[in-house]
PDB file of C-alpha atoms in Angstrom:
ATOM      1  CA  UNK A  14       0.000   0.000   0.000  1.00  0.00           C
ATOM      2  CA  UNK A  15       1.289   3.453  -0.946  1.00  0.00           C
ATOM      3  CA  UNK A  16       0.496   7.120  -0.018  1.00  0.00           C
ATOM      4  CA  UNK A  17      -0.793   8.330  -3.284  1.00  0.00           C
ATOM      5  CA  UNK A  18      -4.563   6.805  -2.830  1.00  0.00           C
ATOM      6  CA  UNK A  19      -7.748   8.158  -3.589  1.00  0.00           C
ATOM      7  CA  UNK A  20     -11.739   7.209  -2.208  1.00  0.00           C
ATOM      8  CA  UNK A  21     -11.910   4.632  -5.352  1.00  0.00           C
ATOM      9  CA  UNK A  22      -8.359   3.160  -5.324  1.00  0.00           C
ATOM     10  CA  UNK A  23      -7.949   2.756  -1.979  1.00  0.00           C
ATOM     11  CA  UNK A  24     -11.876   0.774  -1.965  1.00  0.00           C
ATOM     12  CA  UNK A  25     -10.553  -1.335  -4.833  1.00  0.00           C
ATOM     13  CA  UNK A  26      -7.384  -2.566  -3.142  1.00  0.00           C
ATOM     14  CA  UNK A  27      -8.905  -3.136   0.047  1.00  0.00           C
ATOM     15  CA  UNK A  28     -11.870  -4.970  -1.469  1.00  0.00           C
ATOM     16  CA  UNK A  29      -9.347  -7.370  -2.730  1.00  0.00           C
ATOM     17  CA  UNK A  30      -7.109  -7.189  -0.085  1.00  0.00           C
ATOM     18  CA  UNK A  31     -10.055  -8.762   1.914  1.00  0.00           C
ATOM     19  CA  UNK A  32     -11.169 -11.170   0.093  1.00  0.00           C
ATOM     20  CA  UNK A  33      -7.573 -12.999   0.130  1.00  0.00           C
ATOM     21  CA  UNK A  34      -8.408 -13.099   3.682  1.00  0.00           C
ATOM     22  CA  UNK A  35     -11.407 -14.845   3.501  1.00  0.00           C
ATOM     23  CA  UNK A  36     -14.305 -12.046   4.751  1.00  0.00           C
ATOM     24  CA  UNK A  37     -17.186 -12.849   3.049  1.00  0.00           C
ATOM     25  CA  UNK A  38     -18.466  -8.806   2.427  1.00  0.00           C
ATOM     26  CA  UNK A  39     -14.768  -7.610   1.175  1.00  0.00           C
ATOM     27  CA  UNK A  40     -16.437  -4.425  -0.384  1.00  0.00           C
ATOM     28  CA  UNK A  41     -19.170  -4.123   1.950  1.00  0.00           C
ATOM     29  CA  UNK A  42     -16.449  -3.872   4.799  1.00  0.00           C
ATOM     30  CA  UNK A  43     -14.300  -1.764   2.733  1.00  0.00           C
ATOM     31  CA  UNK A  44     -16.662   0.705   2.131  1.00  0.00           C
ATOM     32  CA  UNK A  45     -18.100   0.883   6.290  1.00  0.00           C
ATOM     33  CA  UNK A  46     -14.815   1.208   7.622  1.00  0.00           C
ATOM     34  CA  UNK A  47     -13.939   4.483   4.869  1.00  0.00           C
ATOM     35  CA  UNK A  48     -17.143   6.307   5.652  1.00  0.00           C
ATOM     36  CA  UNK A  49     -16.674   5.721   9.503  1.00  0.00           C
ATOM     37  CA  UNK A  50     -12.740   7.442   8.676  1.00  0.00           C
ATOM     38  CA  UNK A  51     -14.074  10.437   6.438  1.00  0.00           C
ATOM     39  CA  UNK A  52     -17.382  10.695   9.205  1.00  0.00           C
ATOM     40  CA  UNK A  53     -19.369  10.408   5.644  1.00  0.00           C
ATOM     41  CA  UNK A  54     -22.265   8.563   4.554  1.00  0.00           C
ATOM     42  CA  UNK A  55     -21.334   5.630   2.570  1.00  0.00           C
ATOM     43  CA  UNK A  56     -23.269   7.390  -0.480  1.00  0.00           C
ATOM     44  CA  UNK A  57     -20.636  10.233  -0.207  1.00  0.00           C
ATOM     45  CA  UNK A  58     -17.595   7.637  -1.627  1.00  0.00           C
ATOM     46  CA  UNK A  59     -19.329   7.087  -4.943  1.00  0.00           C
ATOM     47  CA  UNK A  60     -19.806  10.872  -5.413  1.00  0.00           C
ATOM     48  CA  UNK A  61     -15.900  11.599  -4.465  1.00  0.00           C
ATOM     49  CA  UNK A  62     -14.365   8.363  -5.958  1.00  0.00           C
ATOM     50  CA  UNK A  63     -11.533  10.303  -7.278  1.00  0.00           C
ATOM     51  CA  UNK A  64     -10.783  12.557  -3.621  1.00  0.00           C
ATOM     52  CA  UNK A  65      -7.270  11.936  -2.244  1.00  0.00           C
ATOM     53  CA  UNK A  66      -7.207  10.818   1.037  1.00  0.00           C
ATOM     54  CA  UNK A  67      -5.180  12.832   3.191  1.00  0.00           C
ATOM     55  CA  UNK A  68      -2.428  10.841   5.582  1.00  0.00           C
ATOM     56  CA  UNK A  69      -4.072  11.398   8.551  1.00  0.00           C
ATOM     57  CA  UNK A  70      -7.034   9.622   6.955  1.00  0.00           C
ATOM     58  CA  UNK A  71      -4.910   6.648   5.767  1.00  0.00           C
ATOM     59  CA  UNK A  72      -3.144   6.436   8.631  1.00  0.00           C
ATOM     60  CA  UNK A  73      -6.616   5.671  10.671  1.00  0.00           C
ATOM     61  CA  UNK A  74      -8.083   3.363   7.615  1.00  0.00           C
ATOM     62  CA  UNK A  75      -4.571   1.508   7.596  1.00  0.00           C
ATOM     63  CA  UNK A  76      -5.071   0.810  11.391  1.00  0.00           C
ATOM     64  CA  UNK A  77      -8.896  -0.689  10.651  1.00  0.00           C
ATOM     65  CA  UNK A  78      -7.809  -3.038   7.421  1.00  0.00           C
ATOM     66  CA  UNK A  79      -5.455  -4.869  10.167  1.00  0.00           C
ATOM     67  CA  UNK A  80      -7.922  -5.351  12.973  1.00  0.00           C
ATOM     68  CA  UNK A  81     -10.219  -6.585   9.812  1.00  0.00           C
ATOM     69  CA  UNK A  82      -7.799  -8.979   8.475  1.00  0.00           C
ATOM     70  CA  UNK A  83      -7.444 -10.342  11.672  1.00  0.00           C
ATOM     71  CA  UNK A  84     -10.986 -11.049  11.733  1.00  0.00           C
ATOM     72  CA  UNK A  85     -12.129  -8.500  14.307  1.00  0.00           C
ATOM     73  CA  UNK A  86     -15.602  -7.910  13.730  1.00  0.00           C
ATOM     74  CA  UNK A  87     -16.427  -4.501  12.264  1.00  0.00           C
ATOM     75  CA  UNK A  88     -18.930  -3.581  15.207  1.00  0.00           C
ATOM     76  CA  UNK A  89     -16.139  -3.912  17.618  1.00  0.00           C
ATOM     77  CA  UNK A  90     -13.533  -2.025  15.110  1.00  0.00           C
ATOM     78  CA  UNK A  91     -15.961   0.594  14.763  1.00  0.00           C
ATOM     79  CA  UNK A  92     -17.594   0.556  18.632  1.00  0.00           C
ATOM     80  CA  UNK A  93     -21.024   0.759  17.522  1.00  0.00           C
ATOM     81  CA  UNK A  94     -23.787  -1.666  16.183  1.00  0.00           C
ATOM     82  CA  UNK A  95     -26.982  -0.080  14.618  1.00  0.00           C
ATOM     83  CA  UNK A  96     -30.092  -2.083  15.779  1.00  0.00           C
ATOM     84  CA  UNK A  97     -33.868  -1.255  14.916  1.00  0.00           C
ATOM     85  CA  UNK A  98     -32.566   2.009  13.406  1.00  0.00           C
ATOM     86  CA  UNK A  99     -30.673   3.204  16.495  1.00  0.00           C
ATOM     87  CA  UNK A 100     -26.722   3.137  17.119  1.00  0.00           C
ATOM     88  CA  UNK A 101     -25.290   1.083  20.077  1.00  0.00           C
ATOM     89  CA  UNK A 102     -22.024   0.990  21.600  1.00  0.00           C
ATOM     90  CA  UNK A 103     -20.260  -2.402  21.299  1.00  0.00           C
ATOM     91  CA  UNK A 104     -17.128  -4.069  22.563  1.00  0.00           C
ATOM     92  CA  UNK A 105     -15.733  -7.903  23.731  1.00  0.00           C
ATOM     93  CA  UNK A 106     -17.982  -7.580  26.808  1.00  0.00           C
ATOM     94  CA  UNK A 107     -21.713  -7.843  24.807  1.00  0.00           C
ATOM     95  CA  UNK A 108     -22.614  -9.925  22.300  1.00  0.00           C
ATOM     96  CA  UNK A 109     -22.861  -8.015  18.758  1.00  0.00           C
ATOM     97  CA  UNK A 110     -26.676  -7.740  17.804  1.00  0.00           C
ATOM     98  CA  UNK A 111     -28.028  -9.742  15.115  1.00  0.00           C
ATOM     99  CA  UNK A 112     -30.199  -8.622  11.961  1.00  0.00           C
ATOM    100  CA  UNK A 113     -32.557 -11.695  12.600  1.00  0.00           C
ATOM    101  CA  UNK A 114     -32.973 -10.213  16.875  1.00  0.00           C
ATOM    102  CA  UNK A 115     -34.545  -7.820  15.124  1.00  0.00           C
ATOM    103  CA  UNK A 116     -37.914 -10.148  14.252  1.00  0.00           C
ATOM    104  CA  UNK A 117     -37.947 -10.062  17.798  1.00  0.00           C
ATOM    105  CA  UNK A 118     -38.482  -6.842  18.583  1.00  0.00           C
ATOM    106  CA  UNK A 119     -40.873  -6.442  15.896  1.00  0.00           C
ATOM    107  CA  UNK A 120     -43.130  -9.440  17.052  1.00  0.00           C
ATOM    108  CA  UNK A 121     -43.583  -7.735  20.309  1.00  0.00           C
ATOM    109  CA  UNK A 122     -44.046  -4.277  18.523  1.00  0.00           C
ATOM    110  CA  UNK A 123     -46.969  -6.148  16.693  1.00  0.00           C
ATOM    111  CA  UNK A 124     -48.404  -6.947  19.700  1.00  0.00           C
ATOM    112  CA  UNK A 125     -48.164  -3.737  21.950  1.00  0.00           C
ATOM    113  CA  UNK A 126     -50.185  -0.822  21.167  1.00  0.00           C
ATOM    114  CA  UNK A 127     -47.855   2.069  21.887  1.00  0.00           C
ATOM    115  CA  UNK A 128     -49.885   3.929  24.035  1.00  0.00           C
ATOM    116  CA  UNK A 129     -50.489   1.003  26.563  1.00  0.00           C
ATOM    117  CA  UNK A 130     -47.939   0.847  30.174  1.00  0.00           C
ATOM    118  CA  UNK A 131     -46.067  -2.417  29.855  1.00  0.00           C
ATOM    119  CA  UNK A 132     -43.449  -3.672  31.656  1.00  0.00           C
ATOM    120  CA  UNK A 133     -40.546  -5.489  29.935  1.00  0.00           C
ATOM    121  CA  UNK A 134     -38.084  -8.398  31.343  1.00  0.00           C
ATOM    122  CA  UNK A 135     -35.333  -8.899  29.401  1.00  0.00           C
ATOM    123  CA  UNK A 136     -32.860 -12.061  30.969  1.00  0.00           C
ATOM    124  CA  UNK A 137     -29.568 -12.032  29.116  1.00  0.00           C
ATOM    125  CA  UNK A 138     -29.819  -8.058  28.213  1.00  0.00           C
ATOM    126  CA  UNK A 139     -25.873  -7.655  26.971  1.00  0.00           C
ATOM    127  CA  UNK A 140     -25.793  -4.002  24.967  1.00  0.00           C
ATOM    128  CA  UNK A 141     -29.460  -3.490  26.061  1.00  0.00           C
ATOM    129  CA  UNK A 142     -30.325  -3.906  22.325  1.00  0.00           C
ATOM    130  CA  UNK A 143     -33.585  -5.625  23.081  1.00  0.00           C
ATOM    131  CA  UNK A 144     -34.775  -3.765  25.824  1.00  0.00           C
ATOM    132  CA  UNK A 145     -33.887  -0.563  24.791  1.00  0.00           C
ATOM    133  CA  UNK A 146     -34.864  -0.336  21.559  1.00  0.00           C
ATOM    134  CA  UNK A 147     -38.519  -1.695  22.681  1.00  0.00           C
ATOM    135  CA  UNK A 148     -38.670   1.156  25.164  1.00  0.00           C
ATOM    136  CA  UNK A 149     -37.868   3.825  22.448  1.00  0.00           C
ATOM    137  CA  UNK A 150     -40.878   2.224  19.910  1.00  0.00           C
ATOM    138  CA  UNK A 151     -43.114   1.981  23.355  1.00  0.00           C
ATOM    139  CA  UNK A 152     -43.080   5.032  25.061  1.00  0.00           C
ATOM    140  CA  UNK A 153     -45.402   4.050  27.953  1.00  0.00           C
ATOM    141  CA  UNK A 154     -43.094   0.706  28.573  1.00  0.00           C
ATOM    142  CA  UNK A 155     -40.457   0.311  31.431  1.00  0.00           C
ATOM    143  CA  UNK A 156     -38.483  -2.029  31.577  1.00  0.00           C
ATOM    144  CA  UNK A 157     -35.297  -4.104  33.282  1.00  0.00           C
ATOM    145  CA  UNK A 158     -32.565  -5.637  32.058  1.00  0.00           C
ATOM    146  CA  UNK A 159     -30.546  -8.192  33.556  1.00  0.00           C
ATOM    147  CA  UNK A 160     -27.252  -9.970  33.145  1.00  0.00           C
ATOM    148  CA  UNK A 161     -24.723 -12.034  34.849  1.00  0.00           C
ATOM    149  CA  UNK A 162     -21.758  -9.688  33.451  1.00  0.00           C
ATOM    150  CA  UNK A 163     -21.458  -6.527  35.473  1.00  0.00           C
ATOM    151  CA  UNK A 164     -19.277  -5.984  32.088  1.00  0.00           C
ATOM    152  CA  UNK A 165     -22.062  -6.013  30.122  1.00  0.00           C
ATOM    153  CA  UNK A 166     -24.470  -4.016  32.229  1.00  0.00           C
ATOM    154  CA  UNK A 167     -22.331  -1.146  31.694  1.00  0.00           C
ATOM    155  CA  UNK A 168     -22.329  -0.963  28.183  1.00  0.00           C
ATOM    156  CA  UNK A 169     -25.823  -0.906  28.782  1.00  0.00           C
ATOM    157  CA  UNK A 170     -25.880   1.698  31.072  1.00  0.00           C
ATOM    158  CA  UNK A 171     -24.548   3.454  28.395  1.00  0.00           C
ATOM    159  CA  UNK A 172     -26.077   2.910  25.655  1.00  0.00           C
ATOM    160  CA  UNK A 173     -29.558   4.051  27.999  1.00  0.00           C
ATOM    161  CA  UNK A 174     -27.850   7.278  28.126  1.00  0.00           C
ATOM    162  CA  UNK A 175     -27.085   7.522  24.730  1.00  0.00           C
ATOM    163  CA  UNK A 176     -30.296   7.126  23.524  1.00  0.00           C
ATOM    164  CA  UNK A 177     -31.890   9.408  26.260  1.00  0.00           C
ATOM    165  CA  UNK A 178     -34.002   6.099  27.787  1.00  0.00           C
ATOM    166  CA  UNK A 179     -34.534   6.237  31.454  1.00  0.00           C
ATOM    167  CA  UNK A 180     -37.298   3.876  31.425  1.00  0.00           C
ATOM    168  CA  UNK A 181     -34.847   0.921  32.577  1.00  0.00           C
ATOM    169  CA  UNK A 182     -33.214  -0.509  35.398  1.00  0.00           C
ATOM    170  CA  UNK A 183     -30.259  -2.463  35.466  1.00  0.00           C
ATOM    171  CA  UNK A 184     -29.489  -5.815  37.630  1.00  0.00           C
ATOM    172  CA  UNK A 185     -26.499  -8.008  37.697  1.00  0.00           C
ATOM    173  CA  UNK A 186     -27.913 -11.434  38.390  1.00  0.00           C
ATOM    174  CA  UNK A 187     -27.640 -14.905  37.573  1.00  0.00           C
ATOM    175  CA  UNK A 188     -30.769 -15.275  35.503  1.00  0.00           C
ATOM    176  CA  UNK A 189     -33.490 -14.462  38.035  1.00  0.00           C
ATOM    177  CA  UNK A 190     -31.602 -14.879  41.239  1.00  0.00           C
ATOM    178  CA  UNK A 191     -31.324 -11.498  42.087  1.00  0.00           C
ATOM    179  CA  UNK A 192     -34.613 -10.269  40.259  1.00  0.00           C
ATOM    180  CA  UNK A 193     -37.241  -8.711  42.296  1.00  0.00           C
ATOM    181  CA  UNK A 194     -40.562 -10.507  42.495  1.00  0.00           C
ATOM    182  CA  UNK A 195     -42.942  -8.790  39.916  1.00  0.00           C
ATOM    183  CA  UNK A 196     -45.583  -8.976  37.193  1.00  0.00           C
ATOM    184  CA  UNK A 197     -44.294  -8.264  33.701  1.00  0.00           C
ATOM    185  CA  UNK A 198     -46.293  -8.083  30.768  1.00  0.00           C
ATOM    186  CA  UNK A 199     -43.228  -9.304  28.932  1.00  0.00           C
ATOM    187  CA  UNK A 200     -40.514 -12.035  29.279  1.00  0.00           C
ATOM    188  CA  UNK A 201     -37.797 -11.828  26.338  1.00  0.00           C
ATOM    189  CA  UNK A 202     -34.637 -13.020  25.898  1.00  0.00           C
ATOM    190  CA  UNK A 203     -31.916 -13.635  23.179  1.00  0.00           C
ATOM    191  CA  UNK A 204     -30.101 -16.398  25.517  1.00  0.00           C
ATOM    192  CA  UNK A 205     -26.704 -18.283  24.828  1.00  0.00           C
ATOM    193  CA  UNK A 206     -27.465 -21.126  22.836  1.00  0.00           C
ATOM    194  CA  UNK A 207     -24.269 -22.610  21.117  1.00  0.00           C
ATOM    195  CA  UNK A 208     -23.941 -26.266  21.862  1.00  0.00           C
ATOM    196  CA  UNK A 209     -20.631 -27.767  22.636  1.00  0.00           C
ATOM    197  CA  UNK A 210     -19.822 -28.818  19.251  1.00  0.00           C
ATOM    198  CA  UNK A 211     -21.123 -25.471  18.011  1.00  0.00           C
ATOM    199  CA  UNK A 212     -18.545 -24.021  19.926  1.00  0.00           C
ATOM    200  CA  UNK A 213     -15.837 -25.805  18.540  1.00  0.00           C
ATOM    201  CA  UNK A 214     -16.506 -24.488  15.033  1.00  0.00           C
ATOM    202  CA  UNK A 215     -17.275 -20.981  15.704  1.00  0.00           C
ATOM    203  CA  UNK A 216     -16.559 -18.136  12.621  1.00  0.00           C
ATOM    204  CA  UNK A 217     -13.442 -16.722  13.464  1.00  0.00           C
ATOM    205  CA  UNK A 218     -15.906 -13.128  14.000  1.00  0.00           C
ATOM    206  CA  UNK A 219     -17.886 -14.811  16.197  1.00  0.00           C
ATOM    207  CA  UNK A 220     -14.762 -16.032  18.575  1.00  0.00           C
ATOM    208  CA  UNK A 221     -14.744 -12.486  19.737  1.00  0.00           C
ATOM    209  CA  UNK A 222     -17.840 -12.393  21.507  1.00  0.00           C
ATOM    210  CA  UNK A 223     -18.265 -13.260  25.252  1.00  0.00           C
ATOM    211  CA  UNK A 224     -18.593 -17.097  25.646  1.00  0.00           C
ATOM    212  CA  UNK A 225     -20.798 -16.626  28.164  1.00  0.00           C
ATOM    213  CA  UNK A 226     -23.452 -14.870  25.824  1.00  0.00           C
ATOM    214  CA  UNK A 227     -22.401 -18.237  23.181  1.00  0.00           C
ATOM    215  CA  UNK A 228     -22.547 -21.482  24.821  1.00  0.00           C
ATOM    216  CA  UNK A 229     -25.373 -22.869  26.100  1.00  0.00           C
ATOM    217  CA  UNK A 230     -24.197 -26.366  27.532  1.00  0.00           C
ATOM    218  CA  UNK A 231     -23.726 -29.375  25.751  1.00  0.00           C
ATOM    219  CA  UNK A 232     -27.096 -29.551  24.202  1.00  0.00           C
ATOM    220  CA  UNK A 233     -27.605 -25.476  24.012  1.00  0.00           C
ATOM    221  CA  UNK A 234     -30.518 -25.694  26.247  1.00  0.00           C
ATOM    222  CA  UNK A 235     -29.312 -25.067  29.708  1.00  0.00           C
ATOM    223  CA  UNK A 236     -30.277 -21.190  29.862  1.00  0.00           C
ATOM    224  CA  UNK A 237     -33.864 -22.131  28.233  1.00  0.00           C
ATOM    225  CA  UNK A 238     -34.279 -24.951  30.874  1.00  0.00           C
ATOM    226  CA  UNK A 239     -34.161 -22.634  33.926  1.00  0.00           C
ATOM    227  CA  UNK A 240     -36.334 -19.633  31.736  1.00  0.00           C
ATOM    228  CA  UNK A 241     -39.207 -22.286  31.111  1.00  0.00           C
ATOM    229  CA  UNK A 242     -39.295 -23.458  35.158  1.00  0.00           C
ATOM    230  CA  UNK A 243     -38.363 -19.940  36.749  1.00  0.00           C
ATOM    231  CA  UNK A 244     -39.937 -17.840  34.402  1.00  0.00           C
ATOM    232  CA  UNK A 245     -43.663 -17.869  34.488  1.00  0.00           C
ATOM    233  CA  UNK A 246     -43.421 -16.698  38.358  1.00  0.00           C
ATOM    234  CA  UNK A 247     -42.534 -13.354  36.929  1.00  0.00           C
ATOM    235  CA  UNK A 248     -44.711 -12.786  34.340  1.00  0.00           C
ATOM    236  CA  UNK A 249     -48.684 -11.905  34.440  1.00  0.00           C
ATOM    237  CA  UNK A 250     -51.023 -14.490  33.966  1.00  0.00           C
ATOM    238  CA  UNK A 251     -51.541 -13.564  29.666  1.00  0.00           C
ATOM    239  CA  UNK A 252     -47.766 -11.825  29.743  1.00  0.00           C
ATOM    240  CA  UNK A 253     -45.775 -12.692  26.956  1.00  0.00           C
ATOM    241  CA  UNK A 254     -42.670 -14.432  26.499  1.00  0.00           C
ATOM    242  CA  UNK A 255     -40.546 -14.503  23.308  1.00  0.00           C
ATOM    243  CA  UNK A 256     -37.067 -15.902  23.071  1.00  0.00           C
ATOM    244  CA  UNK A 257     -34.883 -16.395  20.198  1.00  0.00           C
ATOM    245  CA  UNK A 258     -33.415 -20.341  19.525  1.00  0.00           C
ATOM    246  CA  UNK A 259     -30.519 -22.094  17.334  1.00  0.00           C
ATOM    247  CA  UNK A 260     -31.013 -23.618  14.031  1.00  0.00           C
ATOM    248  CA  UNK A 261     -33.507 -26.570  14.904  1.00  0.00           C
ATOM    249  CA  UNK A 262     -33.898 -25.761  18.339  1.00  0.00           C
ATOM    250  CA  UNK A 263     -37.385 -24.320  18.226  1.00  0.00           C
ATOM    251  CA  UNK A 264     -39.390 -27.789  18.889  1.00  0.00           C
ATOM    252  CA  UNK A 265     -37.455 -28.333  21.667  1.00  0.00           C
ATOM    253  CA  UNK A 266     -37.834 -25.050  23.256  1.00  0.00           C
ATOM    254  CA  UNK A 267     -41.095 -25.118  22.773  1.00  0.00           C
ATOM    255  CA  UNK A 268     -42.066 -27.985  24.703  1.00  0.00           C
ATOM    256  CA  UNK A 269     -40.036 -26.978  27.471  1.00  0.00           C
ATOM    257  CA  UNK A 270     -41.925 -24.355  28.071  1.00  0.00           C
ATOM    258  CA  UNK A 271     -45.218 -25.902  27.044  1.00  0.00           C
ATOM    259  CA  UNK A 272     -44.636 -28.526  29.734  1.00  0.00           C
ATOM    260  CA  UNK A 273     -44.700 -25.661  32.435  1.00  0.00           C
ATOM    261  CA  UNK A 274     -46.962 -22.227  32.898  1.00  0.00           C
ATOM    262  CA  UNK A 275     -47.160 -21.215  28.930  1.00  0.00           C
ATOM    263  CA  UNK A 276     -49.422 -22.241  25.591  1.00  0.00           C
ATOM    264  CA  UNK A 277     -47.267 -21.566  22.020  1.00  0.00           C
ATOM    265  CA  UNK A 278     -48.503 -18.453  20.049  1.00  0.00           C
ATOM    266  CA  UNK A 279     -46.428 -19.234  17.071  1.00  0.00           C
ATOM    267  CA  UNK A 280     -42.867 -20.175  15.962  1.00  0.00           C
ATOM    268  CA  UNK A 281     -41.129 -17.114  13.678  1.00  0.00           C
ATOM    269  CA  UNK A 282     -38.527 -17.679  10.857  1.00  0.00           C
ATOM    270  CA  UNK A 283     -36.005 -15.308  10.256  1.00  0.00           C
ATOM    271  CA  UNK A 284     -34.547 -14.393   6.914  1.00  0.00           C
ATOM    272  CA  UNK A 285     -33.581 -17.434   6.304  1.00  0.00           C
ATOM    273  CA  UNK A 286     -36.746 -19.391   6.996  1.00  0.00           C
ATOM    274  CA  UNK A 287     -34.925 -20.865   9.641  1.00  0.00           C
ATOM    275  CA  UNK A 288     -37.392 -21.366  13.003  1.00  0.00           C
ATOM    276  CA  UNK A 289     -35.650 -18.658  14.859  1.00  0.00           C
ATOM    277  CA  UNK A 290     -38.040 -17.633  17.782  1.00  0.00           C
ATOM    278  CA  UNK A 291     -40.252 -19.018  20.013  1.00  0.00           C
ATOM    279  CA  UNK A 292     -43.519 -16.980  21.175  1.00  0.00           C
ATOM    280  CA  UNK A 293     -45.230 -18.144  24.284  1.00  0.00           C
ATOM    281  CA  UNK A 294     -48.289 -17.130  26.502  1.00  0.00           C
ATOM    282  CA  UNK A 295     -48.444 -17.365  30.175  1.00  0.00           C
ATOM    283  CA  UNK A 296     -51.989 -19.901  31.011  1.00  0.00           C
ATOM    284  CA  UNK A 297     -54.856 -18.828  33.560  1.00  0.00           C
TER     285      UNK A 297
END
């Protein structure tokens, strides 16, 4: 790589330049990581192709096409993760939000009308992705998000005050341990759910999120085991769970929860069409 690069050379090379690496969105990458170093839009690099980049600039991008290489995700490069249409801070503490978490939110934003007081439980919270963006489309909701990483609840804490949310409440605990009894109108959770061989063939990305937010015991059920016996205690008799499940896992999940306090609503696909969450009513 040489000095003398402008917007459309310097894409060119590094779309190539990551491709030899293996990343499966070379230009895609490429063209994230620029805007983030010019603080453009990624619209603005088609409409300057032939701008030099100053040193300072390449100096910064040269820095990012390493950490790439290596495999570091681009949300953790970067330090933030857009989610639902809102930007949230990142690092090796949360897991990185998913596209397909966003079904999620959406099948309880089908659900709630926005002018109705619900309260929101979400086990496993990480960034606060879930939770918060729920309580920024339901303005009425409250909501409290819980994790066993004190790590983790930071980055939360901060992405609430980011977004100008203080609608939630924040409590380190080992699933419900330290969770006050209470009635929620909503139980959700994106929960580790990696088996054991899972986690022996992770994408080198993925080997940069917490394993504690990946593995979910030899069969990837543990974590849904203890939500399907602790869980109904917490929410109000016709609250709502929802929790997202592994490739094939759905069934399963299902009837673990089935076989306690909840009926199934419905199993959702993602983009994929693979079954990717599990909706569940509390009986009485």
């Amino acid at each position: 790589m040489n000095d003398l690069w402008t917007i459309g050379s310097l894409l060119k090379w590094t779309e190539g330049f990551f491709a030899e690496k293996g990343i499966d969105t070379p230009r895609l990458d490429a063209e994230i990581l620029l805007a983030h170093v010019l603080e453009k839009e990624r619209i603005y690099l088609y409409a300057h192709f032939d701008e030099p980049m100053t040193s300072t600039e390449l100096s910064a991008y040269k820095e990012m096409i390493k950490k790439r290489a290596a495999r570091y995700p681009v949300a953790h490069i970067l330090g933030i993760k857009p989610f639902m249409g809102l930007d949230f801070i990142v690092n090796e503490h949360v897991l990185v939000p998913r596209p397909e978490t966003e079904l999620l939110v959406e099948a309880v934003l089908e659900i709630c009308p926005k002018e109705v007081p619900v309260r929101v439980l979400d086990m496993g919270t990480g960034s606060g992705a879930i939770l918060l963006s729920l309580l920024s489309y339901l303005p009425q909701a409250t909501g409290t998000g819980v994790d066993i990483s004190s790590d983790a609840l930071k980055i939360a804490a901060e992405n609430s005050e980011a977004l100008h949310i203080d609608r939630a409440q924040w409590v380190n605990s080992d699933l419900f341990t330290n969770v006050e009894a209470h009635e929620y109108d909503w139980l959700v959770s994106n929960p580790p759910y990696l088996t054991a061989p899972d986690m022996q063939n992770l994408e080198k990305e993925v080997k940069y999120d917490p394993k504690t937010a990946l593995y979910g015991g030899t069969d990837g059920l543990d974590i849904y085991r203890r939500l399907a016996s602790e869980g109904g205690a917490y929410l109000k008799v016709g609250g709502h769970c929802i929790v997202e499940v592994g490739a094939g896992q759905a069934r399963q999940v299902a009837e673990l929860f089935t076989e306690q306090d909840f009926e199934l609503v419905r199993i959702i696909n993602d983009y994929a069409d693979t079954e990717r969450h599990v909706l569940l009513r509390k009986k009485g």
